[in-house]
mmCIF file of C-alpha atoms in Angstrom:
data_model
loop_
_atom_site.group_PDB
_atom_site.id
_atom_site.type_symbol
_atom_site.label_atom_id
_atom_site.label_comp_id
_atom_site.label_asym_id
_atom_site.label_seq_id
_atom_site.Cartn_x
_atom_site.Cartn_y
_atom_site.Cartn_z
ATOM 1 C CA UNK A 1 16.574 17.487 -18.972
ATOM 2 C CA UNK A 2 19.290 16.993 -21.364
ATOM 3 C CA UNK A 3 18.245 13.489 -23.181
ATOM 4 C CA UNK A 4 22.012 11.893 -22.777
ATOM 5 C CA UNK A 5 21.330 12.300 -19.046
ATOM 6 C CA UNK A 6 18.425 10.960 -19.182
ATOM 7 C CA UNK A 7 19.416 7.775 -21.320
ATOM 8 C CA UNK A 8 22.745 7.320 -18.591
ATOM 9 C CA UNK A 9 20.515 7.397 -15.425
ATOM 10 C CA UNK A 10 17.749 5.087 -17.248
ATOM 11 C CA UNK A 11 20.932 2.591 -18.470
ATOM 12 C CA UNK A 12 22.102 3.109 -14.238
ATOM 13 C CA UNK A 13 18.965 2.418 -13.140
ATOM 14 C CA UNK A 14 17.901 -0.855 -14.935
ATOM 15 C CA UNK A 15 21.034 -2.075 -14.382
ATOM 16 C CA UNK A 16 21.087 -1.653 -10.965
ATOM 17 C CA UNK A 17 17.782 -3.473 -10.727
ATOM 18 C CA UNK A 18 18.871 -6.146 -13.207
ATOM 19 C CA UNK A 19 21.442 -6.633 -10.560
ATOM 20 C CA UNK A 20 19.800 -6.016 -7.528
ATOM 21 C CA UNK A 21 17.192 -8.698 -8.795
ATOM 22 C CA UNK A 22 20.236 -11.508 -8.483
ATOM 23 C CA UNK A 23 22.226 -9.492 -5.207
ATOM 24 C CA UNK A 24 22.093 -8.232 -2.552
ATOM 25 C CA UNK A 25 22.847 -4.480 -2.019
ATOM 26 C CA UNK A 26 26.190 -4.620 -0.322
ATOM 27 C CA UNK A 27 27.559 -6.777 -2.947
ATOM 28 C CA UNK A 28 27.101 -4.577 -5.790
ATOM 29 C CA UNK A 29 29.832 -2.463 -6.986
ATOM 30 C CA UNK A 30 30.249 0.590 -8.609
ATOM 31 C CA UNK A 31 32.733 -0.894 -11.055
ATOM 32 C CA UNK A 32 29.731 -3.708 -12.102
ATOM 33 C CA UNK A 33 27.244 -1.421 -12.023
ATOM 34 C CA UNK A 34 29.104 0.715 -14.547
ATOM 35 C CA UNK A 35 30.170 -2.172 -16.628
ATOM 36 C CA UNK A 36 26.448 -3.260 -17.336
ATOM 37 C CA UNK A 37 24.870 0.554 -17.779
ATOM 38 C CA UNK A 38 28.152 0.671 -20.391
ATOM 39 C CA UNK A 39 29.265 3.893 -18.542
ATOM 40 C CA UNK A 40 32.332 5.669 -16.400
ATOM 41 C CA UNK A 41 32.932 5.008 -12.917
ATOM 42 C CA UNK A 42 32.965 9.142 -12.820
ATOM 43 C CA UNK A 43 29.490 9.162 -14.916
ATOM 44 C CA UNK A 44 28.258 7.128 -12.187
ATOM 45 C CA UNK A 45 29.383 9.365 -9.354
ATOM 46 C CA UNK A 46 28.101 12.572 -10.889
ATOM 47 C CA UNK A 47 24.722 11.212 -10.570
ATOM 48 C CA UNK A 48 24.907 9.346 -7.369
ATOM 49 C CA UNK A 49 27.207 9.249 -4.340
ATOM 50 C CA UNK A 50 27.607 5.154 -3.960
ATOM 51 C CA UNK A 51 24.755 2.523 -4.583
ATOM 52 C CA UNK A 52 23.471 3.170 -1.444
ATOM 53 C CA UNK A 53 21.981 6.499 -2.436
ATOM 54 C CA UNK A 54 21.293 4.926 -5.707
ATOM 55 C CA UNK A 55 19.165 2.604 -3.985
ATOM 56 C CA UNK A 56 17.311 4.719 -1.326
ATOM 57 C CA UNK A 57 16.693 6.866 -4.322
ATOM 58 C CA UNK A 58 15.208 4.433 -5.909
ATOM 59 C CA UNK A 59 13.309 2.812 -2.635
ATOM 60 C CA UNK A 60 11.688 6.565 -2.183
ATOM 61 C CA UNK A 61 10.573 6.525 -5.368
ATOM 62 C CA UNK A 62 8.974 3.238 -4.583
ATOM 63 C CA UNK A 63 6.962 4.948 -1.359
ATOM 64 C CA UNK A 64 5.981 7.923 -3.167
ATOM 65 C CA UNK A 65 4.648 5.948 -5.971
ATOM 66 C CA UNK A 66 2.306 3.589 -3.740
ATOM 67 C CA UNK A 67 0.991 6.940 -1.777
ATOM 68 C CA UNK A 68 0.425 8.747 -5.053
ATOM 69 C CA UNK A 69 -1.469 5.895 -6.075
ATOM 70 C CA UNK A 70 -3.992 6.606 -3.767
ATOM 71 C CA UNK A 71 -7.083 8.325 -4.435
ATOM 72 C CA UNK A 72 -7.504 10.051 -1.217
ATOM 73 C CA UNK A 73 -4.478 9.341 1.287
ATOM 74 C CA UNK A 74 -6.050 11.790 3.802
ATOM 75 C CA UNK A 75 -8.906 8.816 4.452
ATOM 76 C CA UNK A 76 -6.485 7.331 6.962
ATOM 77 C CA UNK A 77 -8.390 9.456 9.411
ATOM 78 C CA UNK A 78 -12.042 9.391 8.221
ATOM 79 C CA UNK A 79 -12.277 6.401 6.183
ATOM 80 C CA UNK A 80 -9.492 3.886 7.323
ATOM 81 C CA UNK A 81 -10.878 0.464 5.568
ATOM 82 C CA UNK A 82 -11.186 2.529 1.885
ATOM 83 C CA UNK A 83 -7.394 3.887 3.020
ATOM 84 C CA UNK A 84 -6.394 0.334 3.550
ATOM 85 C CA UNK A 85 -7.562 -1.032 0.691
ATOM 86 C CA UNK A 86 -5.918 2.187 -1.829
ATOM 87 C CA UNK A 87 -2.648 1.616 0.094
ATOM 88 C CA UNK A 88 -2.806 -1.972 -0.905
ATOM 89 C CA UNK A 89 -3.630 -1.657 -4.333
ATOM 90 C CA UNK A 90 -0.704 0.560 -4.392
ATOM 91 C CA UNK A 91 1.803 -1.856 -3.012
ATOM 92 C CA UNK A 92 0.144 -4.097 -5.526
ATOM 93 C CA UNK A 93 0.842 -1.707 -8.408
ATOM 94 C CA UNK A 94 4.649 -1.676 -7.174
ATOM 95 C CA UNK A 95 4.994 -5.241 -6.587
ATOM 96 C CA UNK A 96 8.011 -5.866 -8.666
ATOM 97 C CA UNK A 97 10.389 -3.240 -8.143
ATOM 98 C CA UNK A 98 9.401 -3.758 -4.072
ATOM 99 C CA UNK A 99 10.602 -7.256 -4.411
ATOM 100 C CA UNK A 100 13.790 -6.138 -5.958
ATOM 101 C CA UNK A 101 14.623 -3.071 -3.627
ATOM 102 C CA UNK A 102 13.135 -4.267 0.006
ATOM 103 C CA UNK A 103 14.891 -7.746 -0.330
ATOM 104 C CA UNK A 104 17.344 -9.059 1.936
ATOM 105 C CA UNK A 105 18.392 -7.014 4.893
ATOM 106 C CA UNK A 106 15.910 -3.835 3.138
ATOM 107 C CA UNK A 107 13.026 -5.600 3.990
ATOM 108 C CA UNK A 108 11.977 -3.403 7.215
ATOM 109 C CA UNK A 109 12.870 -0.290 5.162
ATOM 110 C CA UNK A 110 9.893 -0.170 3.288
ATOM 111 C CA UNK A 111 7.314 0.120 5.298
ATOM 112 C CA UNK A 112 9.257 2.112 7.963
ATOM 113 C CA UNK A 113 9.729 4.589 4.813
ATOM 114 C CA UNK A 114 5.597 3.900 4.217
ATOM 115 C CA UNK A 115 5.127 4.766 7.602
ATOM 116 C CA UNK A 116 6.960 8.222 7.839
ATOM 117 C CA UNK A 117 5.233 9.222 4.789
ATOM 118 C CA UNK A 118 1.512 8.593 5.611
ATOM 119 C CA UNK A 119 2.294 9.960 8.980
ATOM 120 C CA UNK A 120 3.413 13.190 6.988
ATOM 121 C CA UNK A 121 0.439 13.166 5.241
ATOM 122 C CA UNK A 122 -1.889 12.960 7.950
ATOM 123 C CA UNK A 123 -0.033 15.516 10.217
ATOM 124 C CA UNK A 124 -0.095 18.459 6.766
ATOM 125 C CA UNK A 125 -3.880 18.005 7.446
ATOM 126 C CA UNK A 126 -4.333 17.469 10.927
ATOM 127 C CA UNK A 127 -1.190 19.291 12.624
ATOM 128 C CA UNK A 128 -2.270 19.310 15.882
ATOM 129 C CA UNK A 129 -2.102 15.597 16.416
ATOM 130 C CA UNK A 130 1.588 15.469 15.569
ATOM 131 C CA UNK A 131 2.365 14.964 19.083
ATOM 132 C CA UNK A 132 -0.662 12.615 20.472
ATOM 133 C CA UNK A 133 1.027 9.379 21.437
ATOM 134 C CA UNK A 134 -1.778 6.974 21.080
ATOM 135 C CA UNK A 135 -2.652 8.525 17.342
ATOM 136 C CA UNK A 136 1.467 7.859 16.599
ATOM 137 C CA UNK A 137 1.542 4.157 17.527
ATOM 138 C CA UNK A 138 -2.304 3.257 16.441
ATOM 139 C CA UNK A 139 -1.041 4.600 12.972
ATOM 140 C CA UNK A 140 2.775 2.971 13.279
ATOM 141 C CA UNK A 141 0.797 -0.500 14.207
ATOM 142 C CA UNK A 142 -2.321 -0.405 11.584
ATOM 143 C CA UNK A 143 0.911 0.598 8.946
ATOM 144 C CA UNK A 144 3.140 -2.000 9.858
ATOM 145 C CA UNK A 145 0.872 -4.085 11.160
ATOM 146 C CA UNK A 146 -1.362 -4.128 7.829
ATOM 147 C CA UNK A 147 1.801 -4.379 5.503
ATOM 148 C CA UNK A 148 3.471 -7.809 7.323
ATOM 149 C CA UNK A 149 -0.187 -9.316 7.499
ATOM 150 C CA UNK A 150 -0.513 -8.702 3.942
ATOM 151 C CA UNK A 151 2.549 -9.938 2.839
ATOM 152 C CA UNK A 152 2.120 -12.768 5.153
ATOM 153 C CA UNK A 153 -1.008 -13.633 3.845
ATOM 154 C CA UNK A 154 -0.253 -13.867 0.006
ATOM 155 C CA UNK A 155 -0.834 -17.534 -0.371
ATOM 156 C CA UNK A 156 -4.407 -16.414 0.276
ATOM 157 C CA UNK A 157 -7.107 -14.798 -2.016
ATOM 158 C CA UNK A 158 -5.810 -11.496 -2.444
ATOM 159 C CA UNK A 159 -9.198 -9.766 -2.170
ATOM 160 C CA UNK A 160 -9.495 -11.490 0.773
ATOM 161 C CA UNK A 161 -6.541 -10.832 2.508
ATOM 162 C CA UNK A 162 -7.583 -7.180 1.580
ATOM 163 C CA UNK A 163 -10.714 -6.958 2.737
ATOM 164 C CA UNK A 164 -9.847 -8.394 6.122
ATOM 165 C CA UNK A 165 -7.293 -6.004 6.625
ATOM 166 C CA UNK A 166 -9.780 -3.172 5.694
ATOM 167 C CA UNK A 167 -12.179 -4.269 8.721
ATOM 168 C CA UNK A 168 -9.444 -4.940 11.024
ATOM 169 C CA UNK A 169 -8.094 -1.389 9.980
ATOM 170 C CA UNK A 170 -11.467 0.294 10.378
ATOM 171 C CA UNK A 171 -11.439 -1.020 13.921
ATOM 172 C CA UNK A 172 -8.496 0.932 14.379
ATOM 173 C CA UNK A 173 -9.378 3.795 13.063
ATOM 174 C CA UNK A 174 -12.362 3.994 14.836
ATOM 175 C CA UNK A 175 -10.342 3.218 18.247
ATOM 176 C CA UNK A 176 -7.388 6.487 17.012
ATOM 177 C CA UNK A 177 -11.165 8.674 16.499
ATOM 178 C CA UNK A 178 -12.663 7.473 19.534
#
């Protein structure tokens, strides 16, 4: 990629966190946006359509860094409590620019976005499940589930927090398996 391009959507980008980090999303304009990143409104739009595909860009680049940060993403199925506990080092490892991007009225989005993507990866492996109803919602409540009790529970020792979800987790796992 041409490096000016590069340098415009890296000044768009932290600018739009720098912002974010103070806003919220549907207070942002294009014209402040552009004024901070020291760029054209039309610079601006021939990388993005409005901040709101700015942002979801950037929010999906959020999700597919925590599930990349997992060793093995497929042990949702066979090994739920060391799944738990990669998934949660991963939101760990993202912690900042989640804060920023799921604030405010984005809060849900993340892990409904989480969700849809682990649910991808365990229907590539095991397609046939794609339709089994109790699999869906065991996975849609360990996954949302999981995320609001951790979140909820960072006053606590995060090792602990994390290694109570794992067993809680496994228990679920071993229910979806059963």
């Amino acid at each position: 990629m041409d490096l000016r391009i590069t340098k415009t959507k890296k000044a768009i980008i932290n600018s739009f966190l720098s912002i974010r980090a103070k806003k919220p999303l549907e207070k942002i304009s294009v014209k402040e946006l552009c004024e901070m990143a020291m760029i054209n409104k039309s610079t601006f739009y021939s990388h993005y359509g409005d901040i709101y595909e700015l942002s979801d860009s950037l929010e999906n680049e959020v999700v597919l860094s925590v599930i990349r940060s997992m060793d093995h993403p497929e042990f949702i199925m066979e090994n739920s409590g060391e799944f738990t506990r990669q998934l949660f080092l991963g939101y760990q490892s993202q912690d900042h620019l989640i804060r920023i991007l799921f604030s405010d009225n984005r809060s849900s989005l993340l892990v409904s976005k989480i969700d849809k993507a682990l649910k991808e990866l365990v229907f590539e492996k095991y397609p046939h499940l794609r339709q089994e109803p109790v699999l869906n919602v065991g996975l849609t409540f360990a996954t949302y589930g999981g995320y609001y009790a951790y979140m909820e529970g960072s006053c606590y020792d995060r090792n602990l927090v994390v290694s109570t979800l794992e067993d809680l987790i496994r228990n679920v796992g071993e229910y979806l398996m059963s």
